[in-house]
């Protein structure tokens, strides 16, 4: 069962951590705070929609370096940057690398809460997509090599007769493979199957 959403706060100023924790707890959000990037890196991340409220200037690993480190670890948690010393090149760099928002202190509480809501929704949607693709991959891997071959030809638009000619087998045999493959994939139609295969393909493309 998926856990409740979590907001991680990384800021080396105790008063900022305390006020952010209070603000987000006041609207029912679960919050964990850290005084450095290393503190969060040591934490096993929960299986729940989450986001990171991150100060740009930190002792040790800076916020922007931490953003790069998370990407290198294949961690796609949405990031909201906060800073008292922001500049345009810095914000552009952060946003280009996928940050949800870049807020300069002092910022309105509501602006931060809105950014957190968007970030948590975004992460929830990403998790749902990954879960769906993972289920599709599991079902695809349960097909025999011949069934996989047949459905790749089906989704490319080939008819049963054409597939049989290409594989050097009977049309009825192709129908059986096709039927079993669609059943295992839980595909109700060829259009359904095409969508599934497209999702699988796009999930492995760089």
XYZ file of N, CA and C in Angstrom:
618
model
N 0.853 -1.204 0.000
C 0.000 0.000 0.000
C 0.887 1.253 0.000
N 0.565 2.212 -0.865
C 1.353 3.435 -0.954
C 1.158 4.277 0.297
N 2.270 4.814 0.801
C 2.215 5.641 2.001
C 1.734 7.048 1.663
N 1.484 7.826 2.723
C 1.054 9.223 2.542
C 2.197 10.037 1.949
N 1.879 11.098 1.189
C 2.922 11.941 0.595
C 3.870 12.515 1.653
N 5.121 12.699 1.258
C 6.136 13.244 2.177
C 6.837 14.425 1.508
N 7.015 15.502 2.277
C 7.796 16.653 1.803
C 9.120 16.648 2.566
N 10.228 16.618 1.826
C 11.550 16.694 2.444
C 12.047 18.134 2.350
N 12.571 18.633 3.444
C 13.124 19.984 3.478
C 14.613 19.883 3.782
N 15.441 20.496 2.934
C 16.887 20.544 3.201
C 17.315 22.008 3.228
N 17.677 22.479 4.441
C 18.109 23.863 4.624
C 19.020 23.889 5.846
N 20.151 24.588 5.762
C 21.068 24.551 6.910
C 20.743 25.587 7.984
N 19.661 26.330 7.797
C 19.219 27.300 8.811
C 18.108 26.665 9.653
N 18.368 26.415 10.959
C 17.370 25.741 11.808
C 16.033 26.474 11.865
N 16.078 27.821 11.877
C 14.817 28.571 11.974
C 13.985 28.416 10.706
N 14.652 28.344 9.541
C 13.934 28.139 8.274
C 13.326 26.745 8.261
N 14.112 25.742 8.662
C 13.591 24.363 8.701
C 12.365 24.283 9.596
N 12.470 24.926 10.755
C 11.373 24.884 11.722
C 10.111 25.556 11.168
N 10.277 26.734 10.539
C 9.089 27.448 10.037
C 8.473 26.723 8.844
N 9.313 26.128 7.984
C 8.771 25.384 6.832
C 8.035 24.137 7.301
N 8.597 23.484 8.303
C 7.957 22.271 8.839
C 6.593 22.632 9.430
N 6.561 23.742 10.189
C 5.304 24.188 10.799
C 4.274 24.534 9.721
N 4.716 25.288 8.699
C 3.810 25.704 7.619
C 3.173 24.492 6.945
N 3.997 23.515 6.576
C 3.457 22.382 5.825
C 2.681 21.408 6.698
N 3.083 21.292 7.948
C 2.325 20.447 8.890
C 0.946 21.046 9.125
N 0.854 22.391 9.060
C -0.421 23.069 9.324
C -1.480 22.767 8.259
N -1.038 22.302 7.072
C -2.019 21.926 6.039
C -2.068 20.392 5.874
N -1.560 19.694 6.909
C -1.701 18.231 6.938
C -0.644 17.452 6.186
N 0.450 18.119 5.794
C 1.490 17.405 5.063
C 2.501 16.784 6.020
N 2.992 15.624 5.637
C 4.037 14.957 6.415
C 5.384 15.539 5.974
N 6.183 16.001 6.924
C 7.434 16.696 6.590
C 8.612 16.069 7.328
N 9.725 15.953 6.618
C 10.991 15.546 7.243
C 12.032 16.585 6.851
N 12.820 17.054 7.825
C 13.804 18.092 7.497
C 15.230 17.640 7.799
N 16.165 18.193 7.017
C 17.586 17.852 7.132
C 18.408 19.131 7.005
N 19.588 19.141 7.657
C 20.422 20.342 7.575
C 21.457 20.260 6.457
N 21.486 19.108 5.750
C 22.445 18.978 4.638
C 21.918 17.965 3.627
N 22.486 18.023 2.435
C 22.116 17.063 1.388
C 22.495 15.645 1.812
N 23.653 15.521 2.494
C 24.115 14.190 2.926
C 23.105 13.513 3.845
N 22.457 14.317 4.695
C 21.473 13.760 5.616
C 20.347 13.063 4.872
N 19.874 13.695 3.803
C 18.789 13.090 3.010
C 19.294 11.898 2.204
N 20.528 11.993 1.698
C 21.075 10.891 0.897
C 21.171 9.594 1.702
N 21.335 9.739 3.036
C 21.456 8.546 3.899
C 20.082 7.949 4.219
N 19.039 8.709 3.943
C 17.675 8.279 4.272
C 17.126 7.397 3.155
N 16.578 6.221 3.528
C 15.927 5.373 2.519
C 14.595 6.043 2.168
N 14.436 6.400 0.897
C 13.239 7.149 0.511
C 12.002 6.260 0.548
N 10.874 6.806 1.003
C 9.650 5.996 1.127
C 9.005 5.719 -0.232
N 8.187 4.693 -0.261
C 7.422 4.394 -1.478
C 6.149 5.235 -1.422
N 6.309 6.515 -1.693
C 5.187 7.458 -1.592
C 5.493 8.674 -2.446
N 4.436 9.353 -2.943
C 4.674 10.608 -3.658
C 5.450 11.544 -2.731
N 6.506 12.157 -3.248
C 7.304 13.037 -2.406
C 7.889 14.171 -3.229
N 8.357 15.200 -2.536
C 9.044 16.298 -3.211
C 10.070 16.866 -2.254
N 10.940 17.695 -2.800
C 12.049 18.220 -2.024
C 12.042 19.740 -2.065
N 11.990 20.365 -0.880
C 12.146 21.820 -0.770
C 13.605 22.030 -0.390
N 14.360 22.622 -1.307
C 15.818 22.619 -1.198
C 16.417 24.023 -1.263
N 17.243 24.335 -0.255
C 17.959 25.616 -0.278
C 19.102 25.511 -1.289
N 19.303 26.578 -2.057
C 20.361 26.557 -3.071
C 21.746 26.526 -2.417
N 21.926 27.360 -1.391
C 23.253 27.467 -0.753
C 23.261 26.645 0.533
N 24.028 25.571 0.509
C 24.141 24.686 1.668
C 25.613 24.477 1.990
N 25.878 24.089 3.235
C 27.242 23.669 3.570
C 27.469 22.315 2.913
N 28.664 22.083 2.410
C 28.932 20.809 1.729
C 28.373 20.871 0.316
N 27.603 19.850 -0.029
C 27.016 19.767 -1.373
C 25.979 20.874 -1.554
N 26.148 21.721 -2.578
C 25.179 22.807 -2.805
C 23.875 22.234 -3.357
N 22.816 23.068 -3.321
C 21.515 22.618 -3.813
C 21.549 22.173 -5.267
N 22.223 22.964 -6.117
C 22.287 22.625 -7.550
C 23.116 21.364 -7.780
N 24.205 21.188 -6.997
C 25.003 19.955 -7.114
C 24.194 18.754 -6.630
N 23.387 18.988 -5.586
C 22.535 17.915 -5.054
C 21.496 17.499 -6.094
N 20.954 18.487 -6.815
C 19.996 18.193 -7.886
C 20.641 17.252 -8.918
N 21.897 17.560 -9.281
C 22.626 16.711 -10.239
C 22.880 15.318 -9.676
N 23.221 15.280 -8.385
C 23.512 13.990 -7.728
C 22.274 13.096 -7.716
N 21.112 13.683 -7.424
C 19.863 12.903 -7.412
C 19.559 12.364 -8.807
N 19.777 13.197 -9.839
C 19.538 12.759 -11.220
C 20.476 11.604 -11.572
N 21.730 11.695 -11.115
C 22.706 10.626 -11.393
C 22.306 9.326 -10.710
N 21.605 9.443 -9.572
C 21.139 8.252 -8.844
C 19.780 7.779 -9.353
N 19.322 8.393 -10.435
C 18.031 8.043 -11.028
C 16.863 8.286 -10.073
N 17.012 9.324 -9.250
C 15.937 9.723 -8.333
C 15.233 10.919 -8.959
N 13.942 10.761 -9.233
C 13.204 11.789 -9.981
C 12.271 12.620 -9.096
N 12.598 12.708 -7.809
C 11.762 13.485 -6.902
C 11.736 14.958 -7.337
N 10.542 15.548 -7.520
C 10.467 16.957 -7.931
C 11.085 17.880 -6.876
N 11.765 18.921 -7.360
C 12.481 19.832 -6.458
C 11.935 21.256 -6.561
N 11.736 21.869 -5.387
C 11.378 23.287 -5.303
C 12.567 23.974 -4.631
N 13.232 24.859 -5.356
C 14.382 25.569 -4.795
C 13.920 26.809 -4.049
N 14.579 27.060 -2.907
C 14.352 28.316 -2.192
C 15.729 28.946 -1.956
N 15.814 30.251 -2.045
C 17.096 30.912 -1.839
C 16.934 32.362 -1.433
N 17.900 32.847 -0.665
C 17.918 34.264 -0.317
C 18.875 35.014 -1.230
N 19.566 34.277 -2.093
C 20.593 34.895 -2.952
C 20.420 34.439 -4.399
N 19.211 34.423 -4.875
C 18.972 33.904 -6.222
C 19.405 34.875 -7.310
N 19.793 34.325 -8.435
C 20.009 35.167 -9.606
C 19.421 34.437 -10.811
N 19.255 35.162 -11.910
C 18.567 34.576 -13.074
C 19.298 33.358 -13.638
N 20.631 33.415 -13.866
C 21.315 32.228 -14.403
C 21.127 30.997 -13.528
N 21.145 31.229 -12.196
C 20.973 30.115 -11.258
C 19.582 29.494 -11.384
N 18.560 30.362 -11.456
C 17.195 29.851 -11.556
C 16.973 29.149 -12.898
N 17.563 29.701 -13.967
C 17.427 29.076 -15.295
C 18.055 27.687 -15.276
N 19.244 27.587 -14.669
C 19.938 26.294 -14.587
C 19.097 25.270 -13.810
N 18.532 25.718 -12.699
C 17.714 24.819 -11.872
C 16.467 24.357 -12.631
N 15.789 25.285 -13.308
C 14.552 24.948 -14.018
C 14.842 24.047 -15.216
N 15.956 24.319 -15.910
C 16.322 23.477 -17.058
C 16.599 22.048 -16.621
N 17.108 21.911 -15.396
C 17.413 20.572 -14.886
C 16.177 19.907 -14.281
N 15.006 20.565 -14.410
C 13.755 19.915 -14.020
C 13.105 20.389 -12.740
N 13.628 21.465 -12.120
C 13.009 21.963 -10.887
C 11.575 22.420 -11.166
N 10.713 22.237 -10.177
C 9.305 22.632 -10.325
C 9.155 24.147 -10.133
N 9.932 24.701 -9.196
C 9.809 26.132 -8.883
C 11.120 26.634 -8.282
N 11.346 27.930 -8.401
C 12.535 28.571 -7.828
C 12.043 29.815 -7.109
N 11.982 29.750 -5.786
C 11.413 30.849 -4.998
C 12.509 31.613 -4.263
N 12.463 32.942 -4.361
C 13.439 33.786 -3.675
C 12.850 34.263 -2.342
N 13.610 34.078 -1.253
C 13.164 34.537 0.068
C 13.195 36.065 0.112
N 12.232 36.719 0.776
C 11.056 36.096 1.388
C 9.983 35.807 0.338
N 9.373 34.640 0.432
C 8.300 34.290 -0.515
C 6.999 34.119 0.261
N 5.899 34.202 -0.450
C 4.583 34.009 0.187
C 4.405 32.545 0.547
N 3.867 32.289 1.728
C 3.604 30.906 2.145
C 2.782 30.167 1.100
N 1.778 30.884 0.555
C 0.874 30.229 -0.399
C 1.605 29.820 -1.676
N 2.586 30.624 -2.089
C 3.357 30.274 -3.293
C 4.107 28.962 -3.089
N 4.672 28.799 -1.890
C 5.386 27.548 -1.592
C 4.411 26.378 -1.516
N 3.283 26.576 -0.834
C 2.294 25.494 -0.707
C 1.754 25.079 -2.079
N 1.530 26.057 -2.951
C 1.053 25.751 -4.311
C 2.098 24.927 -5.063
N 3.378 25.326 -4.931
C 4.463 24.612 -5.618
C 4.580 23.176 -5.088
N 4.425 23.021 -3.775
C 4.496 21.685 -3.154
C 3.351 20.811 -3.662
N 2.151 21.393 -3.741
C 0.994 20.618 -4.230
C 1.237 20.134 -5.659
N 1.731 21.043 -6.523
C 2.014 20.683 -7.923
C 3.078 19.585 -7.981
N 4.130 19.742 -7.162
C 5.230 18.771 -7.158
C 4.760 17.388 -6.706
N 3.926 17.344 -5.665
C 3.424 16.048 -5.165
C 2.505 15.382 -6.194
N 1.674 16.199 -6.867
C 0.800 15.657 -7.928
C 1.649 15.079 -9.061
N 2.686 15.829 -9.431
C 3.571 15.408 -10.507
C 4.252 14.074 -10.170
N 4.727 13.974 -8.928
C 5.407 12.745 -8.518
C 4.421 11.578 -8.431
N 3.199 11.867 -7.980
C 2.170 10.816 -7.918
C 1.846 10.279 -9.300
N 1.734 11.197 -10.271
C 1.435 10.780 -11.653
C 2.586 9.959 -12.236
N 3.827 10.403 -11.957
C 4.999 9.658 -12.448
C 5.002 8.242 -11.881
N 4.689 8.123 -10.591
C 4.677 6.807 -9.947
C 3.601 5.907 -10.549
N 2.442 6.495 -10.851
C 1.365 5.710 -11.473
C 1.798 5.195 -12.844
N 2.455 6.079 -13.632
C 2.936 5.671 -14.964
C 3.957 4.545 -14.839
N 4.871 4.690 -13.889
C 5.918 3.667 -13.713
C 5.306 2.335 -13.280
N 4.285 2.417 -12.429
C 3.604 1.205 -11.957
C 2.906 0.506 -13.124
N 2.265 1.321 -13.982
C 1.568 0.765 -15.147
C 2.557 0.099 -16.102
N 3.677 0.774 -16.375
C 4.691 0.217 -17.288
C 5.303 -1.046 -16.699
N 5.525 -1.042 -15.393
C 6.094 -2.213 -14.727
C 5.161 -3.420 -14.878
N 3.840 -3.179 -14.732
C 2.855 -4.248 -14.906
C 2.831 -4.760 -16.342
N 2.914 -3.821 -17.299
C 2.939 -4.201 -18.723
C 4.174 -5.043 -19.039
N 5.317 -4.618 -18.487
C 6.568 -5.333 -18.750
C 6.500 -6.749 -18.189
N 5.915 -6.869 -17.012
C 5.760 -8.189 -16.384
C 4.922 -9.099 -17.281
N 3.819 -8.541 -17.800
C 2.935 -9.341 -18.656
C 3.631 -9.691 -19.974
N 4.372 -8.708 -20.531
C 5.079 -8.956 -21.794
C 6.141 -10.046 -21.607
N 6.843 -10.012 -20.480
C 7.886 -11.003 -20.200
C 7.308 -12.405 -20.001
N 5.993 -12.470 -19.706
C 5.368 -13.793 -19.517
C 5.020 -14.453 -20.861
N 5.128 -13.697 -21.965
C 4.850 -14.264 -23.289
C 6.013 -15.153 -23.734
N 5.707 -16.162 -24.542
C 6.778 -16.977 -25.133
C 7.468 -16.141 -26.221
N 8.708 -16.505 -26.614
C 9.380 -15.754 -27.681
C 8.536 -15.680 -28.963
N 7.834 -16.771 -29.298
C 7.008 -16.768 -30.508
C 5.816 -15.826 -30.364
N 5.207 -15.800 -29.170
C 4.077 -14.889 -28.933
C 4.542 -13.432 -29.044
N 5.734 -13.148 -28.522
C 6.284 -11.793 -28.628
C 6.504 -11.416 -30.097
N 7.001 -12.390 -30.844
C 7.262 -12.168 -32.279
C 5.953 -11.873 -33.017
N 4.943 -12.661 -32.708
C 3.637 -12.503 -33.372
C 3.035 -11.136 -33.052
N 3.052 -10.726 -31.768
C 2.394 -9.443 -31.463
C 3.179 -8.257 -32.036
N 4.506 -8.399 -32.172
C 5.249 -7.291 -32.779
C 4.836 -7.124 -34.241
N 4.506 -8.236 -34.898
C 4.033 -8.169 -36.283
C 2.590 -7.660 -36.345
N 1.787 -8.074 -35.362
C 0.384 -7.620 -35.305
C 0.346 -6.098 -35.152
N 1.144 -5.555 -34.222
C 1.081 -4.112 -33.981
C 1.714 -3.310 -35.127
N 2.515 -3.979 -35.954
C 3.070 -3.276 -37.120
C 2.057 -3.245 -38.271
N 0.888 -3.902 -38.072
C -0.189 -3.830 -39.058
C -0.310 -5.045 -39.965
N 0.461 -6.087 -39.685
C 0.391 -7.282 -40.545
C -0.837 -8.129 -40.223
N -1.384 -8.764 -41.248
C -2.530 -9.667 -41.093
C -2.025 -11.051 -40.697
N -2.955 -11.856 -40.148
C -2.573 -13.215 -39.713
C -1.916 -14.006 -40.844
N -2.490 -13.883 -42.059
C -1.975 -14.636 -43.210
C -0.534 -14.203 -43.544
N -0.296 -12.892 -43.493
C 1.055 -12.372 -43.781
C 2.064 -12.846 -42.731
N 1.609 -12.858 -41.475
C 2.486 -13.310 -40.382
C 2.819 -14.791 -40.573
N 1.786 -15.579 -40.913
C 1.986 -17.025 -41.125
C 2.990 -17.266 -42.256
N 2.849 -16.505 -43.352
C 3.781 -16.651 -44.490
C 5.213 -16.325 -44.057
N 5.351 -15.242 -43.287
C 6.692 -14.813 -42.877
C 7.332 -15.805 -41.900
N 6.501 -16.382 -41.021
C 7.034 -17.325 -40.026
C 7.089 -18.762 -40.539
N 6.471 -18.977 -41.710
C 6.453 -20.332 -42.279
C 5.613 -21.289 -41.454
N 4.463 -20.793 -40.999
C 3.582 -21.627 -40.175
C 2.134 -21.453 -40.644
N 1.218 -22.215 -40.051
C -0.197 -22.163 -40.455
C -0.870 -20.923 -39.856
N -1.864 -20.409 -40.603
C -2.576 -19.214 -40.132
C -3.269 -19.472 -38.796
N -3.797 -20.694 -38.635
C -4.471 -21.045 -37.380
C -3.515 -20.996 -36.188
N -2.266 -21.402 -36.446
C -1.249 -21.374 -35.376
C -0.991 -19.927 -34.958
N -0.935 -19.031 -35.950
C -0.729 -17.602 -35.660
C -1.905 -17.081 -34.829
N -3.125 -17.491 -35.201
C -4.323 -17.050 -34.461
C -4.246 -17.468 -32.998
N -3.753 -18.701 -32.767
C -3.638 -19.216 -31.388
C -2.617 -18.375 -30.602
N -1.444 -18.153 -31.225
C -0.410 -17.349 -30.551
C -0.924 -15.943 -30.252
N -1.606 -15.376 -31.234
C -2.129 -14.015 -31.090
C -3.162 -13.939 -29.969
N -4.056 -14.912 -29.946
C -5.112 -14.947 -28.933
C -4.526 -15.103 -27.524
N -3.551 -16.033 -27.404
C -2.922 -16.254 -26.085
C -2.165 -15.019 -25.632
N -1.463 -14.390 -26.568
C -0.678 -13.201 -26.230
C -1.593 -12.071 -25.767
N -2.706 -11.869 -26.462
C -3.632 -10.792 -26.089
C -4.256 -11.065 -24.726
N -4.520 -12.342 -24.460
C -5.103 -12.727 -23.163
C -4.095 -12.438 -22.040
N -2.836 -12.841 -22.255
C -1.803 -12.621 -21.226
C -1.531 -11.131 -21.002
N -1.634 -10.351 -22.079
C -1.388 -8.908 -21.971
C -2.616 -8.159 -21.440
N -3.758 -8.851 -21.315
C -5.033 -8.240 -20.915
C -5.468 -7.183 -21.930
N -5.190 -7.456 -23.205
C -5.574 -6.523 -24.271
C -6.940 -6.922 -24.825
N -7.889 -5.967 -24.862
C -9.243 -6.276 -25.336
C -9.350 -6.161 -26.849
N -8.392 -5.457 -27.459
C -8.428 -5.264 -28.904
C -7.008 -5.032 -29.408
N -6.856 -5.035 -30.738
C -5.540 -4.768 -31.318
C -5.115 -3.337 -30.987
N -6.069 -2.413 -30.989
C -5.767 -1.013 -30.654
C -5.205 -0.919 -29.229
N -5.799 -1.699 -28.338
C -5.351 -1.783 -26.950
C -3.908 -2.285 -26.893
N -3.657 -3.334 -27.662
C -2.324 -3.947 -27.711
C -1.278 -2.962 -28.251
N -1.652 -2.218 -29.289
C -0.743 -1.223 -29.885
C -0.347 -0.195 -28.828
N -1.340 0.292 -28.058
C -1.060 1.287 -27.011
C -0.088 0.731 -25.981
N -0.313 -0.534 -25.599
C 0.544 -1.167 -24.593
C 1.991 -1.272 -25.079
N 2.162 -1.725 -26.317
C 3.503 -1.892 -26.878
C 4.188 -0.525 -27.020
N 3.414 0.492 -27.405
C 3.979 1.852 -27.527
C 4.474 2.357 -26.172
N 3.687 2.092 -25.114
C 4.087 2.515 -23.760
C 5.364 1.820 -23.341
N 5.460 0.525 -23.672
C 6.679 -0.235 -23.330
C 7.891 0.322 -24.079
N 7.685 0.631 -25.359
C 8.787 1.161 -26.173
C 9.256 2.508 -25.639
N 8.294 3.406 -25.359
C 8.671 4.757 -24.906
C 9.340 4.714 -23.538
N 9.070 3.668 -22.736
C 9.671 3.585 -21.399
C 11.156 3.215 -21.459
N 11.583 2.612 -22.582
C 13.011 2.229 -22.669
C 13.810 3.174 -23.568
N 13.113 4.105 -24.222
C 13.826 5.067 -25.088
C 14.541 6.089 -24.216
N 15.771 6.501 -24.626
C 16.514 7.480 -23.827
C 15.848 8.839 -23.833
